[in-house]
Amino acid sequence: MSDGPKLVAISLLAAVLVLPVNHSWAQHSGCSEPQFRAFDFWLGEWEVTDNVSGKVAGSNSIQKMEGGCMLLESWQGAEGSTGTSVNYYNPEQGQWRQLWISQGRYSIDIAGGMLAEEMQLVGNIYPFNGSAARFRGTWTPNADGSVRQFFEQYNDDTRSWDVWFDGRYLRKDN
């Protein structure tokens, strides 16, 4: 290639690099819009109590990651169980999604959004040694700063929703 075409190619490349970009995805200011903050009430360090037994079920850490575009959940059960979830708002689908994995026990894939004052996500639970089942979770922020997490699994035999977990999140002292 002679110097003429090289200079033209370099000039075109330089022009492209300095031109303002008009793509909507490139102009996105991160994940600061209100829909990305709808689940922020769940952020923090928590002690989780089972509402049925009254016993401490474990602790949970919910952290904002990736410039505020996702929440990372890290669960440590009182009996030694662990689990992690990634929670994010998908603007194309207009909904939140949670993908949960627990050490060799099950995974959960649920999606939805804010209904009234609650985050409601619906999908499936996939036990690693059984059949998938419909599953739903509801997170409710309470006036005292606690959060209720209420999970239900659909029972095909009774054709009803059974309580899977009913917990209360209390903020740990900092």
Coordinates of C-alpha atoms in Angstrom, one line a residue:
M1 CA 0.0 0.0 0.0
S2 CA 1.5 3.4 -0.9
D3 CA 1.6 6.3 1.5
G4 CA -1.5 8.0 -0.1
P5 CA -4.0 5.2 0.7
K6 CA -2.4 4.7 4.2
L7 CA -2.9 8.4 5.0
V8 CA -6.5 8.2 3.8
A9 CA -7.1 5.1 6.0
I10 CA -5.5 6.7 9.0
S11 CA -7.4 10.0 8.5
L12 CA -10.7 8.1 8.2
L13 CA -9.9 6.1 11.4
A14 CA -9.0 9.3 13.3
A15 CA -12.3 10.9 12.1
V16 CA -14.3 8.0 13.3
L17 CA -12.6 8.0 16.7
V18 CA -13.3 11.7 17.4
L19 CA -16.8 11.9 15.9
P20 CA -19.6 12.0 18.5
V21 CA -21.3 8.6 18.8
N22 CA -25.1 8.6 18.2
H23 CA -25.8 5.0 19.3
S24 CA -28.3 5.0 22.2
W25 CA -26.3 2.2 24.0
A26 CA -23.2 4.3 23.9
Q27 CA -25.0 7.3 25.3
H28 CA -26.4 5.2 28.2
S29 CA -25.3 6.9 31.4
G30 CA -24.9 3.6 33.3
C31 CA -27.7 2.1 35.3
S32 CA -28.9 5.2 37.3
E33 CA -32.4 5.3 36.0
P34 CA -35.2 4.6 38.6
Q35 CA -36.0 1.1 37.2
F36 CA -32.4 0.0 37.9
R37 CA -32.8 1.2 41.6
A38 CA -36.2 -0.5 42.3
F39 CA -34.5 -3.4 44.2
D40 CA -32.1 -1.1 46.2
F41 CA -34.2 -1.6 49.4
W42 CA -32.6 -5.1 49.6
L43 CA -29.0 -3.8 49.6
G44 CA -27.0 -4.3 52.7
E45 CA -25.7 -6.7 55.3
W46 CA -28.5 -8.8 56.8
E47 CA -29.3 -11.3 59.5
V48 CA -32.2 -13.5 58.3
T49 CA -34.7 -15.0 60.6
D50 CA -37.2 -17.7 59.7
N51 CA -40.7 -16.2 60.3
V52 CA -42.1 -19.7 61.0
S53 CA -39.6 -21.0 63.5
G54 CA -38.3 -17.7 64.8
K55 CA -34.8 -19.0 64.5
V56 CA -31.9 -17.3 62.7
A57 CA -31.7 -18.9 59.2
G58 CA -28.5 -17.3 58.2
S59 CA -26.9 -14.1 56.9
N60 CA -27.0 -12.4 53.6
S61 CA -25.0 -9.7 51.9
I62 CA -26.5 -7.8 48.9
Q63 CA -24.1 -5.6 47.1
K64 CA -24.5 -3.3 44.1
M65 CA -22.0 -4.3 41.4
E66 CA -21.0 -3.4 37.8
G67 CA -21.7 0.3 38.1
G68 CA -25.1 -0.2 39.7
C69 CA -26.3 -2.5 36.9
M70 CA -26.7 -5.6 39.1
L71 CA -27.0 -6.9 42.6
L72 CA -24.9 -9.7 43.9
E73 CA -26.3 -11.8 46.7
S74 CA -24.1 -13.9 48.9
W75 CA -26.0 -16.2 51.3
Q76 CA -24.5 -18.1 54.3
G77 CA -27.0 -20.4 56.1
A78 CA -26.9 -21.0 59.8
E79 CA -26.5 -24.8 59.1
G80 CA -23.7 -24.2 56.6
S81 CA -25.5 -23.9 53.3
T82 CA -24.4 -21.2 50.8
G83 CA -25.8 -19.7 47.7
T84 CA -25.2 -16.8 45.3
S85 CA -27.5 -14.9 43.0
V86 CA -27.2 -12.3 40.3
N87 CA -30.1 -9.9 40.1
Y88 CA -30.4 -7.3 37.3
Y89 CA -32.9 -5.2 35.4
N90 CA -33.2 -6.0 31.7
P91 CA -34.4 -2.8 30.0
E92 CA -35.3 -4.6 26.8
Q93 CA -37.7 -6.9 28.6
G94 CA -38.7 -4.3 31.2
Q95 CA -38.2 -6.7 34.1
W96 CA -35.9 -7.8 36.9
R97 CA -34.3 -11.3 36.8
Q98 CA -32.7 -13.4 39.5
L99 CA -30.4 -16.3 38.8
W100 CA -29.6 -18.3 41.9
I101 CA -27.2 -21.2 42.5
S102 CA -26.9 -23.1 45.7
Q103 CA -24.0 -25.6 46.3
G104 CA -25.1 -28.7 44.6
R105 CA -28.7 -28.4 45.7
Y106 CA -30.8 -26.4 43.2
S107 CA -30.9 -23.3 41.0
I108 CA -33.7 -20.7 40.6
D109 CA -34.5 -18.6 37.6
I110 CA -37.2 -16.0 38.2
A111 CA -38.2 -12.7 36.7
G112 CA -40.7 -9.9 37.2
G113 CA -40.8 -6.5 38.8
M114 CA -42.3 -4.1 41.3
L115 CA -46.0 -4.6 41.9
A116 CA -47.4 -2.2 44.4
E117 CA -44.6 -1.8 46.9
E118 CA -43.2 -5.4 46.5
M119 CA -40.7 -7.0 44.2
Q120 CA -42.4 -10.0 42.7
L121 CA -40.4 -12.5 40.6
V122 CA -41.8 -15.7 39.1
G123 CA -40.2 -18.6 37.2
N124 CA -38.8 -22.1 38.1
I125 CA -36.7 -23.9 40.7
Y126 CA -34.5 -26.7 39.4
P127 CA -33.5 -29.2 42.0
F128 CA -30.3 -30.9 41.0
N129 CA -31.8 -34.3 41.9
G130 CA -35.5 -33.8 40.9
S131 CA -38.0 -32.2 38.6
A132 CA -38.4 -28.5 37.9
A133 CA -41.3 -26.7 39.6
R134 CA -42.9 -23.3 39.3
F135 CA -41.5 -20.9 41.9
R136 CA -42.1 -17.3 43.0
G137 CA -40.5 -14.9 45.4
T138 CA -41.8 -11.7 46.9
W139 CA -39.6 -9.1 48.7
T140 CA -41.5 -6.5 50.8
P141 CA -39.7 -3.5 52.4
N142 CA -41.1 -2.8 55.8
A143 CA -41.5 0.5 57.6
D144 CA -38.9 -0.5 60.2
G145 CA -36.2 -1.0 57.6
S146 CA -36.5 -4.8 57.6
V147 CA -37.4 -6.8 54.4
R148 CA -39.8 -9.8 54.2
Q149 CA -38.7 -12.5 51.7
F150 CA -41.5 -14.9 50.9
F151 CA -40.9 -17.8 48.6
E152 CA -43.5 -20.3 47.3
Q153 CA -43.3 -23.4 45.2
Y154 CA -46.2 -24.7 43.2
N155 CA -47.5 -28.1 44.2
D156 CA -48.8 -30.0 41.1
D157 CA -50.6 -32.6 43.3
T158 CA -52.6 -30.1 45.3
R159 CA -52.7 -27.4 42.6
S160 CA -51.7 -24.8 45.1
W161 CA -48.7 -22.7 46.2
D162 CA -46.8 -24.0 49.2
V163 CA -44.7 -21.8 51.4
W164 CA -41.0 -22.6 50.7
F165 CA -39.4 -20.0 52.9
D166 CA -40.8 -17.0 54.8
G167 CA -38.0 -14.9 56.2
R168 CA -37.3 -11.5 57.8
Y169 CA -34.2 -9.6 56.9
L170 CA -32.9 -7.4 59.7
R171 CA -30.0 -5.0 59.1
K172 CA -26.8 -5.9 60.9
D173 CA -25.2 -3.2 63.0
N174 CA -22.4 -1.5 61.3

